[in-house]
C-alpha positions as YAML, in Angstrom:
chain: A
units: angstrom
residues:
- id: 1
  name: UNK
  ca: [125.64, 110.12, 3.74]
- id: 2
  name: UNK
  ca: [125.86, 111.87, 7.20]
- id: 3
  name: UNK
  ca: [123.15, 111.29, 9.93]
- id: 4
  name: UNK
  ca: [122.62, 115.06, 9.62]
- id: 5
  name: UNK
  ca: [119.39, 115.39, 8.19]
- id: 6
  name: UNK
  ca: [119.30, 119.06, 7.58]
- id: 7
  name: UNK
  ca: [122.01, 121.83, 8.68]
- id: 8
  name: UNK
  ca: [121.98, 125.56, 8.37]
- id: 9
  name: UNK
  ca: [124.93, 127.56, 7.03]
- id: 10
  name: UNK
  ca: [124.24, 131.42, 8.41]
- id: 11
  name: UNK
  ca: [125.92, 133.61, 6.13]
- id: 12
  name: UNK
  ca: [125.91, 137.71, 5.61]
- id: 13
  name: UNK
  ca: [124.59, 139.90, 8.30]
- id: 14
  name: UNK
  ca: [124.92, 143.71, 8.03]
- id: 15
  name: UNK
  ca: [128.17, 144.00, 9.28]
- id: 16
  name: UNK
  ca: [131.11, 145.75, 7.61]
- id: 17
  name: UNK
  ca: [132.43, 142.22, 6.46]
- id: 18
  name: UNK
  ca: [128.72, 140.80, 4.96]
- id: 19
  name: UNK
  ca: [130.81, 140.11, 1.78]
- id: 20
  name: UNK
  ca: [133.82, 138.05, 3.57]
- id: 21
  name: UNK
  ca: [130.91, 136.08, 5.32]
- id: 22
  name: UNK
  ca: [128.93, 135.09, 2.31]
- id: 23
  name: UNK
  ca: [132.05, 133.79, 0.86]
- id: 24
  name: UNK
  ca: [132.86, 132.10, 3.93]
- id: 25
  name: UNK
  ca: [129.54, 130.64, 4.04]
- id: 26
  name: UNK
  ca: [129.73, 129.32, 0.45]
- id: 27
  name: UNK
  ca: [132.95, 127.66, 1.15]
- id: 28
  name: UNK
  ca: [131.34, 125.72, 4.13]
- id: 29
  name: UNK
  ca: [128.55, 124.97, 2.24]
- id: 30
  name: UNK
  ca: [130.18, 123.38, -0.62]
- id: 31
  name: UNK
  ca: [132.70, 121.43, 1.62]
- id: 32
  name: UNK
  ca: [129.76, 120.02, 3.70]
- id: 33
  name: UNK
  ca: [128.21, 118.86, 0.77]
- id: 34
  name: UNK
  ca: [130.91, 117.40, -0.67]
- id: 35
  name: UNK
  ca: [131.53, 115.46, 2.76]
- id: 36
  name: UNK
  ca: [127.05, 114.12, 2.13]
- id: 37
  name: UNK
  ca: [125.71, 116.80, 4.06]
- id: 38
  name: UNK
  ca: [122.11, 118.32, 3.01]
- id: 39
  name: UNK
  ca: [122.80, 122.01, 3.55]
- id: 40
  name: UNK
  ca: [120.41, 125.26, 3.74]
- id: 41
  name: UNK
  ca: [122.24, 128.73, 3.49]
- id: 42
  name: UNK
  ca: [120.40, 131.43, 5.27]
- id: 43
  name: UNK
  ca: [120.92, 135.22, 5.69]
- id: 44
  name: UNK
  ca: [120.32, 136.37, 9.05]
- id: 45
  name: UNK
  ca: [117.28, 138.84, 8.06]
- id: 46
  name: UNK
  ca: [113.26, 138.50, 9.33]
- id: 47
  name: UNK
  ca: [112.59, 135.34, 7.83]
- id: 48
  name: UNK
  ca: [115.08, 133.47, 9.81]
- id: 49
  name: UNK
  ca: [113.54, 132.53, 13.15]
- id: 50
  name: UNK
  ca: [109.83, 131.64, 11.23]
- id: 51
  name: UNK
  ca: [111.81, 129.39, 9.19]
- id: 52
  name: UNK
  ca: [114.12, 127.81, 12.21]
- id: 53
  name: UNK
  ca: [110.90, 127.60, 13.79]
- id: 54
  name: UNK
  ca: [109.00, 125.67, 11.18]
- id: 55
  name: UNK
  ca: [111.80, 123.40, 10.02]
- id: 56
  name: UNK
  ca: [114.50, 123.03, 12.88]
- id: 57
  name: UNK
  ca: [117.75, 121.90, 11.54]
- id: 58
  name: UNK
  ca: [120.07, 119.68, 13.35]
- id: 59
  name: UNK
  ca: [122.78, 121.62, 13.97]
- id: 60
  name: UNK
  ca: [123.91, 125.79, 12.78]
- id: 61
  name: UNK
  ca: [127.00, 126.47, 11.28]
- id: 62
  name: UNK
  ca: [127.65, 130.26, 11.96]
- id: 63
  name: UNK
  ca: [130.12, 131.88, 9.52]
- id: 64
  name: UNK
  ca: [128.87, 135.39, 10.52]
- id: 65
  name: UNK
  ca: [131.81, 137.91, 10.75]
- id: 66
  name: UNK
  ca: [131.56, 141.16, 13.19]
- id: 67
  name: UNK
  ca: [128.56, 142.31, 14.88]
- id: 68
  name: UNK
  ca: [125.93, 140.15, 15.56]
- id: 69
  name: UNK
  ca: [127.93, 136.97, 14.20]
- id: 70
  name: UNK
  ca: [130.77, 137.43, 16.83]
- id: 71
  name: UNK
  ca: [129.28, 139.21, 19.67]
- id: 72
  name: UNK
  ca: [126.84, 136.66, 20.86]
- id: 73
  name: UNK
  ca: [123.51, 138.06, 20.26]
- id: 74
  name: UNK
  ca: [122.93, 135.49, 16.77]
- id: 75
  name: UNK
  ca: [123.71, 132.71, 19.11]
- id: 76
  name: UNK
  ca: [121.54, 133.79, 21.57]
- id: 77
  name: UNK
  ca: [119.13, 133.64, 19.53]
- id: 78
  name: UNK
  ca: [119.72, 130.23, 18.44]
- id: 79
  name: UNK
  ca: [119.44, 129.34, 22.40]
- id: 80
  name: UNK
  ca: [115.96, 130.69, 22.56]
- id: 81
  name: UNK
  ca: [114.95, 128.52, 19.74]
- id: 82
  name: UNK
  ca: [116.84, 125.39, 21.03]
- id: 83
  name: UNK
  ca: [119.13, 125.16, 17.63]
- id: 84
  name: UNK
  ca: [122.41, 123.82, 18.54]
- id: 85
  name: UNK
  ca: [125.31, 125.21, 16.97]
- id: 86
  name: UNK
  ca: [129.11, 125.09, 16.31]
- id: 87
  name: UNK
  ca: [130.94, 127.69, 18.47]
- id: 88
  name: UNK
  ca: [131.69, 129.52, 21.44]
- id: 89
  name: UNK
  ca: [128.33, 130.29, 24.08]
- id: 90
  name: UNK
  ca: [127.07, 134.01, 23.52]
- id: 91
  name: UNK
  ca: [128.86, 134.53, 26.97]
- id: 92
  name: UNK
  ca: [132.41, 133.43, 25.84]
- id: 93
  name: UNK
  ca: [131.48, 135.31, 22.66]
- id: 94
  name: UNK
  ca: [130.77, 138.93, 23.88]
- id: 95
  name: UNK
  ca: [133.96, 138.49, 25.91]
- id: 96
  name: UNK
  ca: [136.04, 137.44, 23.00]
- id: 97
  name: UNK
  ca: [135.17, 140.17, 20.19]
- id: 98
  name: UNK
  ca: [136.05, 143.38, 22.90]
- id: 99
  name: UNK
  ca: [139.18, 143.02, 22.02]
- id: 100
  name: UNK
  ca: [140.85, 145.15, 25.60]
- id: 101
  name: UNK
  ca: [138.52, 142.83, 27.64]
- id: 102
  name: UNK
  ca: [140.27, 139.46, 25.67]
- id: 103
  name: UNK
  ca: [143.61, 140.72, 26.14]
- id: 104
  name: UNK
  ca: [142.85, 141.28, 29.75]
- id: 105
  name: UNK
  ca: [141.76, 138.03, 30.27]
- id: 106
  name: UNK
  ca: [144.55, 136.14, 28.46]
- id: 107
  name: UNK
  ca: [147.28, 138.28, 30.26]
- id: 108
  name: UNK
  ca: [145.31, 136.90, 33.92]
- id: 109
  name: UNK
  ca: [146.39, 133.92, 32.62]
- id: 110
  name: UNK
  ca: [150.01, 134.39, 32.19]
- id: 111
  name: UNK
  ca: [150.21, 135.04, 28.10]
- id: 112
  name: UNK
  ca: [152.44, 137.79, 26.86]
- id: 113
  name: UNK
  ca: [150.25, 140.40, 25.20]
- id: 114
  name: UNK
  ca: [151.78, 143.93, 23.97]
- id: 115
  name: UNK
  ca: [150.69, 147.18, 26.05]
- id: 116
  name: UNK
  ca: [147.84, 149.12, 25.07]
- id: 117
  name: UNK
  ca: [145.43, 151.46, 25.55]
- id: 118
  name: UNK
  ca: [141.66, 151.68, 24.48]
- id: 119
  name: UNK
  ca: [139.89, 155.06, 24.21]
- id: 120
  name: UNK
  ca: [136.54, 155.62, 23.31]
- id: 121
  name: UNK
  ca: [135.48, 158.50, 21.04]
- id: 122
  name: UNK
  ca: [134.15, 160.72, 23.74]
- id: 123
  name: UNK
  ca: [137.46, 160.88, 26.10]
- id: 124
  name: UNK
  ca: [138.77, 161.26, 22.76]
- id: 125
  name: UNK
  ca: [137.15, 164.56, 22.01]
- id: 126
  name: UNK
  ca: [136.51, 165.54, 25.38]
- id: 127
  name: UNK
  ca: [139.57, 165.79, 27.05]
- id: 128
  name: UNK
  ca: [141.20, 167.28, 24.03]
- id: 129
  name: UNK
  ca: [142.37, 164.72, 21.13]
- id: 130
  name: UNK
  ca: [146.16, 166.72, 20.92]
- id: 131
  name: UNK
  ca: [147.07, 166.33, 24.93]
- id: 132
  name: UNK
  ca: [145.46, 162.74, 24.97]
- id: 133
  name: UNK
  ca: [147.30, 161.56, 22.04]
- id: 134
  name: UNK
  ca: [150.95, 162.85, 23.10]
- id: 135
  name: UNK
  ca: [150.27, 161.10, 26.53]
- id: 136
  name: UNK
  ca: [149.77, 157.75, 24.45]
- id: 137
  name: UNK
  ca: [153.10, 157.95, 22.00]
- id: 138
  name: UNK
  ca: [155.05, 159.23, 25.47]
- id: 139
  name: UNK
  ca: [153.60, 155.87, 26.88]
- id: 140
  name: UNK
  ca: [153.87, 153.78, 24.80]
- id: 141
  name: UNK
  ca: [156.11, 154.66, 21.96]
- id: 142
  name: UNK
  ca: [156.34, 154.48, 18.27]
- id: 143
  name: UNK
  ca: [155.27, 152.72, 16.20]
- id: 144
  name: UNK
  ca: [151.89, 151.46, 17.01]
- id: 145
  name: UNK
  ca: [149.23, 149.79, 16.12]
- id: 146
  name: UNK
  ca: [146.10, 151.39, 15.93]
- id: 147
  name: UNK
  ca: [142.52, 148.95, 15.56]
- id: 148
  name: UNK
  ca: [138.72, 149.05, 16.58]
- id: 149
  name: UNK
  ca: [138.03, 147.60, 19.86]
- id: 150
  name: UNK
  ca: [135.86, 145.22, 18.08]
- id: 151
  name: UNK
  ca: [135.49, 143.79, 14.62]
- id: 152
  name: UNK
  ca: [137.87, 141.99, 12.16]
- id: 153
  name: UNK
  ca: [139.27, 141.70, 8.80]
- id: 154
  name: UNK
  ca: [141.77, 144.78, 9.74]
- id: 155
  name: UNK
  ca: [139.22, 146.60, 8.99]
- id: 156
  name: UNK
  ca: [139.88, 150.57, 10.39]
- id: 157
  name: UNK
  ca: [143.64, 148.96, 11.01]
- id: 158
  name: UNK
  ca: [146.95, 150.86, 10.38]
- id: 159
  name: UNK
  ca: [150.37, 151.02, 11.69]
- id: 160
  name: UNK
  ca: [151.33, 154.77, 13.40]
- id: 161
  name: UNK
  ca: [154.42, 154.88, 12.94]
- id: 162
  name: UNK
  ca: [155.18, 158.77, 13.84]
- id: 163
  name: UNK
  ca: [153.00, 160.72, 16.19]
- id: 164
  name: UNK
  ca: [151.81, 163.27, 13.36]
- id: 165
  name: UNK
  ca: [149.93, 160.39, 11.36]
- id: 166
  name: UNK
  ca: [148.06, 158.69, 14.76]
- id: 167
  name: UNK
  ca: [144.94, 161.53, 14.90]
- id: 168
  name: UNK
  ca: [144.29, 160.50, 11.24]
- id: 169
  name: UNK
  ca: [144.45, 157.00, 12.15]
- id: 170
  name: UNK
  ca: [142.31, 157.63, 15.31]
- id: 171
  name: UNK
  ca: [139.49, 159.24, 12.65]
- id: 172
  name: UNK
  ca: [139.36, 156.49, 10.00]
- id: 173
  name: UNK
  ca: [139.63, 154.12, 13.24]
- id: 174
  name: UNK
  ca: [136.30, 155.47, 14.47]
- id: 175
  name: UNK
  ca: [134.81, 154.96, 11.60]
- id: 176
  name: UNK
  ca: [134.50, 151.49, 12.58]
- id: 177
  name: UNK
  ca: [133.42, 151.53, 16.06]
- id: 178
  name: UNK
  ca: [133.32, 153.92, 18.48]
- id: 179
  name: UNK
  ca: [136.09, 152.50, 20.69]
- id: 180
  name: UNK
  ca: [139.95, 152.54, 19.30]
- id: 181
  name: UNK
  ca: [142.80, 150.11, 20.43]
- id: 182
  name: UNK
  ca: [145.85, 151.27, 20.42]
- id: 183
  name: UNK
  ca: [149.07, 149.03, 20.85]
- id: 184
  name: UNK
  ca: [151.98, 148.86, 20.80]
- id: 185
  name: UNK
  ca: [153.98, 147.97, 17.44]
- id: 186
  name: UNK
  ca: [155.91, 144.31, 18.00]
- id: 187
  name: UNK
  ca: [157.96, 143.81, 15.04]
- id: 188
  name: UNK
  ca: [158.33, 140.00, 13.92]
- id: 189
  name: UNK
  ca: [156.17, 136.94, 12.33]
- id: 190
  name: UNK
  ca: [152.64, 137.41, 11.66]
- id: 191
  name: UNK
  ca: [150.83, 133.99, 12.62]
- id: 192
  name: UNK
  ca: [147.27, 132.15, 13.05]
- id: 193
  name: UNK
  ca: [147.25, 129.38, 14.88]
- id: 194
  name: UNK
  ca: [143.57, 127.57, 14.89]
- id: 195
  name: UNK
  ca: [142.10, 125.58, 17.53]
- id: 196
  name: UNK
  ca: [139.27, 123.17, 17.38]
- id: 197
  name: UNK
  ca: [137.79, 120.88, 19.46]
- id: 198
  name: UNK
  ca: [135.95, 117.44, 18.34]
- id: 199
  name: UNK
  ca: [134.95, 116.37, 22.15]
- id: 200
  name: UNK
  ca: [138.27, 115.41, 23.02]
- id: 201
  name: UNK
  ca: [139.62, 118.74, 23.72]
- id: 202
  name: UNK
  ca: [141.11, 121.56, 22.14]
- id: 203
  name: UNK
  ca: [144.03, 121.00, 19.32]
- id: 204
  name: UNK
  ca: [145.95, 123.36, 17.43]
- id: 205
  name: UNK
  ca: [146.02, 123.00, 14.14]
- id: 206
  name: UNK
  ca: [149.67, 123.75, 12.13]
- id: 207
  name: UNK
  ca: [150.40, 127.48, 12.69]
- id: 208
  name: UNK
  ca: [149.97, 129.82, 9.37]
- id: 209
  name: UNK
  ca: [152.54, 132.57, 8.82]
- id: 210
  name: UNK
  ca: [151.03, 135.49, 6.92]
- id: 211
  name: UNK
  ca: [153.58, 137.52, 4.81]
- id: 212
  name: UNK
  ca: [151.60, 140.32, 2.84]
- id: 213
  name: UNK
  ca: [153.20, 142.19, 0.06]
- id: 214
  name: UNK
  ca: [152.56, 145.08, 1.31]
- id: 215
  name: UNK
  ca: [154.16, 144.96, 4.49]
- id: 216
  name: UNK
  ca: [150.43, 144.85, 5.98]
- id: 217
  name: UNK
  ca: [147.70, 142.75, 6.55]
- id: 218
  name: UNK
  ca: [144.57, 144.58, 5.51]
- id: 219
  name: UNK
  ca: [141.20, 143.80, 3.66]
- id: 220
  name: UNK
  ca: [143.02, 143.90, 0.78]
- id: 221
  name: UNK
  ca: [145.49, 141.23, 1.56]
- id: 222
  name: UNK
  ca: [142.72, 139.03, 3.81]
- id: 223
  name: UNK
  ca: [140.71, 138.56, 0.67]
- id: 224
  name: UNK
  ca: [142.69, 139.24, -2.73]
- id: 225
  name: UNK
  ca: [144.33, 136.30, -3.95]
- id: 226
  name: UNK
  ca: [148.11, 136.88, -4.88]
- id: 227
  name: UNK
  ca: [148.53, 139.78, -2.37]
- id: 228
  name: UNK
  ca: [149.42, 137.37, 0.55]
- id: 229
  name: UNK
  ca: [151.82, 134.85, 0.75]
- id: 230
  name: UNK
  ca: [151.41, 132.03, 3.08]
- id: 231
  name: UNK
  ca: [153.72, 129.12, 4.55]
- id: 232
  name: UNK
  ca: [151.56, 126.43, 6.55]
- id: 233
  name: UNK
  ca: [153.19, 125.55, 8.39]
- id: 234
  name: UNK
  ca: [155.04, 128.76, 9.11]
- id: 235
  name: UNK
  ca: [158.64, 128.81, 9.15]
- id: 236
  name: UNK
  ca: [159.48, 128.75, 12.75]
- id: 237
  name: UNK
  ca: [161.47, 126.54, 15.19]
- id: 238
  name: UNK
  ca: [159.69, 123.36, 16.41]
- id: 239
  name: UNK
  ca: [160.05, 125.52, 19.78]
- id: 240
  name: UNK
  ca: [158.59, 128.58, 18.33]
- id: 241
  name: UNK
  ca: [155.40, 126.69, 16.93]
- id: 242
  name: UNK
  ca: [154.76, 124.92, 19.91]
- id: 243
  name: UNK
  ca: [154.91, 127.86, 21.87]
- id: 244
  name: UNK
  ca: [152.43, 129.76, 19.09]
- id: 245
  name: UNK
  ca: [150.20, 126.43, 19.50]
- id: 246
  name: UNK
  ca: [150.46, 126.48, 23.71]
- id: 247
  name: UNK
  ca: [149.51, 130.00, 23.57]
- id: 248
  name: UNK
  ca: [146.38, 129.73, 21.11]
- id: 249
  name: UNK
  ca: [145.39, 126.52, 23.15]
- id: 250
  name: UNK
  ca: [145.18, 129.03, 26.56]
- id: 251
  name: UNK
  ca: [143.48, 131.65, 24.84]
- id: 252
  name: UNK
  ca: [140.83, 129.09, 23.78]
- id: 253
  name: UNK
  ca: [140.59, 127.91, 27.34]
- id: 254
  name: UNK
  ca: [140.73, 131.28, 29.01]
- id: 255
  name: UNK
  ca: [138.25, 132.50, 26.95]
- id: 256
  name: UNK
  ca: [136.03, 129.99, 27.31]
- id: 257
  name: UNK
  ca: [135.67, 129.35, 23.94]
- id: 258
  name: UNK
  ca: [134.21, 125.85, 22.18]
- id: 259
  name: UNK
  ca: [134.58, 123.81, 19.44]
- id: 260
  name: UNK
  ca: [136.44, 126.48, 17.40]
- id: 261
  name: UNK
  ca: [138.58, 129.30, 17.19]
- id: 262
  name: UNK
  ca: [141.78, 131.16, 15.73]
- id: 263
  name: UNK
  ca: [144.03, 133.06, 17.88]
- id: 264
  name: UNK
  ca: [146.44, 135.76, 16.02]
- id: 265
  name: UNK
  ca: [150.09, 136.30, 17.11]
- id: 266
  name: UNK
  ca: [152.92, 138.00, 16.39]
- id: 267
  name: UNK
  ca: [156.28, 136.38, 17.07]
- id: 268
  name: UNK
  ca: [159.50, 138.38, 17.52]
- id: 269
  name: UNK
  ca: [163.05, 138.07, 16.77]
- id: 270
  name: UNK
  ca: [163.98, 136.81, 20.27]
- id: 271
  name: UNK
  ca: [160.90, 133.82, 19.53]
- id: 272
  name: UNK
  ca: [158.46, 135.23, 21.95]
- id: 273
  name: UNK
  ca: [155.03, 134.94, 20.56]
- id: 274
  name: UNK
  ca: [152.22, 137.88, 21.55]
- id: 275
  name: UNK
  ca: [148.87, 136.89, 21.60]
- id: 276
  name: UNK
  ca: [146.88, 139.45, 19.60]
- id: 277
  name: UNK
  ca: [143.37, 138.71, 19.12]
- id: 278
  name: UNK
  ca: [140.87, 135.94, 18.93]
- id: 279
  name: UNK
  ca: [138.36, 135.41, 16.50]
- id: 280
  name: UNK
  ca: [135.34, 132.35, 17.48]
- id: 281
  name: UNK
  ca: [134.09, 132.31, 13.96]
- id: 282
  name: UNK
  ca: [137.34, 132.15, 11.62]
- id: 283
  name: UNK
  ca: [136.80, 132.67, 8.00]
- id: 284
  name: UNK
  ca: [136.54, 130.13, 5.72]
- id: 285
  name: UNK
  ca: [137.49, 131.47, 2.20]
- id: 286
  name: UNK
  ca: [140.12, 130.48, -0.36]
- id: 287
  name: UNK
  ca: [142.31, 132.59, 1.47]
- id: 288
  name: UNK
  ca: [141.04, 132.02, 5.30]
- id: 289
  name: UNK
  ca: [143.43, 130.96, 7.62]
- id: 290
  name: UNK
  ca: [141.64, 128.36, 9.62]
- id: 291
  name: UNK
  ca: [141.14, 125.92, 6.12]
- id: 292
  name: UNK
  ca: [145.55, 126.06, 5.26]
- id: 293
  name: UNK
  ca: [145.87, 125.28, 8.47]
- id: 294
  name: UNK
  ca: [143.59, 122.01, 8.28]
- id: 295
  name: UNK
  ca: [145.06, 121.20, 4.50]
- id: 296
  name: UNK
  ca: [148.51, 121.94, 6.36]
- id: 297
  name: UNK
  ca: [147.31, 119.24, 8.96]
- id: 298
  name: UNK
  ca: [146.22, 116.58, 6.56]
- id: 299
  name: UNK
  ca: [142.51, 117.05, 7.28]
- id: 300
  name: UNK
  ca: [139.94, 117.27, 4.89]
- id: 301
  name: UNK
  ca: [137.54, 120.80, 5.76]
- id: 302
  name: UNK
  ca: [134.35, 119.05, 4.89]
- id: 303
  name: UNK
  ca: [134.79, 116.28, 7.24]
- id: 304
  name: UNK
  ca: [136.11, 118.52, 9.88]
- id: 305
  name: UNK
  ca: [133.16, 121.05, 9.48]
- id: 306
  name: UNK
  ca: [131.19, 117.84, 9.54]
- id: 307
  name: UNK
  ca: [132.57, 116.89, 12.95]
- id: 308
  name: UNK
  ca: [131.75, 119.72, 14.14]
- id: 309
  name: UNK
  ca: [127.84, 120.14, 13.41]
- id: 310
  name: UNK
  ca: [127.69, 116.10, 14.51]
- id: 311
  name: UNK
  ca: [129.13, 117.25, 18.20]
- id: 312
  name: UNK
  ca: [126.76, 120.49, 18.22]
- id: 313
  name: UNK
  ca: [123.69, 117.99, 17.08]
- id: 314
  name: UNK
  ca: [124.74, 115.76, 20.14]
- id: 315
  name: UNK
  ca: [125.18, 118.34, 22.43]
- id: 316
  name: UNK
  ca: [121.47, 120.18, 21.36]
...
């Protein structure tokens, strides 16, 4: 049995992606178990803090996805009740989930990361969508990737690739958030690499390469089993995956992240990996990223999730 007396799985939210983060949540539940830990699963709703306050577990396991579960403001709520928890500070959070503001970051620290623009719904409208919008494809070309500033699971995502379909991707875009990336398209491998940390500093787990059937991956091939194919390790050149692993190791660092993340890339023809985006709470499905990556490393997930809550407990 673990010396973890009692541990808290958070799970659902209200974001757009509840339903990934119950499943994630399950998944970590199960493998913690498995590995002799006593788990509670918890919904983040109003009987959270009475119950945090009345029974404080050892150590949180947050496998909340968009919103509140990436932007800091669960975790800083966890800091006012002195839980400790596996993950980035609400700090390094609210940094990582703006998506402009990460890629900013990274790029100060030398990564390659493809042009872009962000533009929130009101220049949008106000300075007249048509003029605005022919400035960006002049710009930056076509294709191009269109995303919410913030948020996951693809989620309001969609390749542009002529000018007439980017205002329609720009509307179903905003449905999402009220801020739209907008980058340019790199052609090449899809990859996750995952980093975690058990004390003795960040590792990269074996990159994942991601080929969807459709050509794109979206909600659909995130969470539907058969629509995505995976290699883990992804097919690339021992020089190519250490690259892919060098760069998600920096993003981790630059970031400021702990314990935990998974940085996306895209690598082109020529081998040059792009760092994309970062997520600090990865998802932990059947068909998350983060757990191939362990399998693909020879670890087990419920001792690794294990590790993890043990270093949080020590650090609380």
């Amino acid at each position: 049995m673990s010396d973890l007396a009692h541990v808290l799985v958070l799970a659902g939210g209200l974001s757009y992606e509840r339903e990934v983060s119950i499943r994630s949540g399950r998944r970590v539940s199960e493998v913690l178990r498995a590995a002799g830990v006593v788990v509670e699963t918890r919904d983040t709703d109003a009987t959270l803090v009475p119950a945090v306050l009345a029974d404080p577990p050892d150590a949180v396991f947050v496998t909340l996805h968009g919103g509140a579960g990436e932007d800091g403001a669960i975790r800083s709520v966890l800091e006012l009740l002195n839980v400790p928890y596996v993950g980035a500070t609400p700090d390094a959070c609210r940094v990582a989930y703006d998506k402009p503001t990460a890629k900013a970051v990274v790029r100060s620290w030398g990564l390659n990361t493809p042009d872009s623009i962000s533009l929130p719904k009101e220049t949008f409208h106000d300075l007249g969508a048509t003029a605005v919008l022919a400035r960006i494809v002049d710009r930056l070309g076509l294709p191009l990737f269109v995303k919410p500033s913030r948020g996951g699971s693809a989620l309001g995502a969609s390749i542009v690739r002529s000018a007439e379909e980017l205002p329609a991707a720009m509307v179903g875009c905003f449905a999402y958030g009220d801020t739209v990336l907008i980058e340019k398209y790199i052609a090449g491998v899809e990859v996750a690499v995952s980093v975690v940390d058990l004390g003795d500093g960040p590792v990269a787990l074996p990159p994942v390469e991601i080929v969807p059937d459709s050509g794109v991956y979206d909600y659909a091939a995130r969470y539907t089993a058969g629509h995505t194919e995976f290699f883990a390790p992804a097919r690339l050149s021992p020089e190519d995956a250490e690259a892919c692993a060098a760069m998600a190791v920096t993003a981790h660092a630059a970031l400021g992240l702990r314990d935990i993340s998974r940085t996306d890339l895209i690598v082109d023809e020529t081998g040059r990996p792009y760092f994309l985006e970062v997520n600090v709470a990865p998802g932990m499905t059947e068909t998350s990223l983060l757990p191939m990556a362990a399998e693909a490393a020879g670890r087990d997930l419920g001792t690794l999730c294990k590790g993890l809550l043990e270093l949080a407990a020590r650090r609380g």
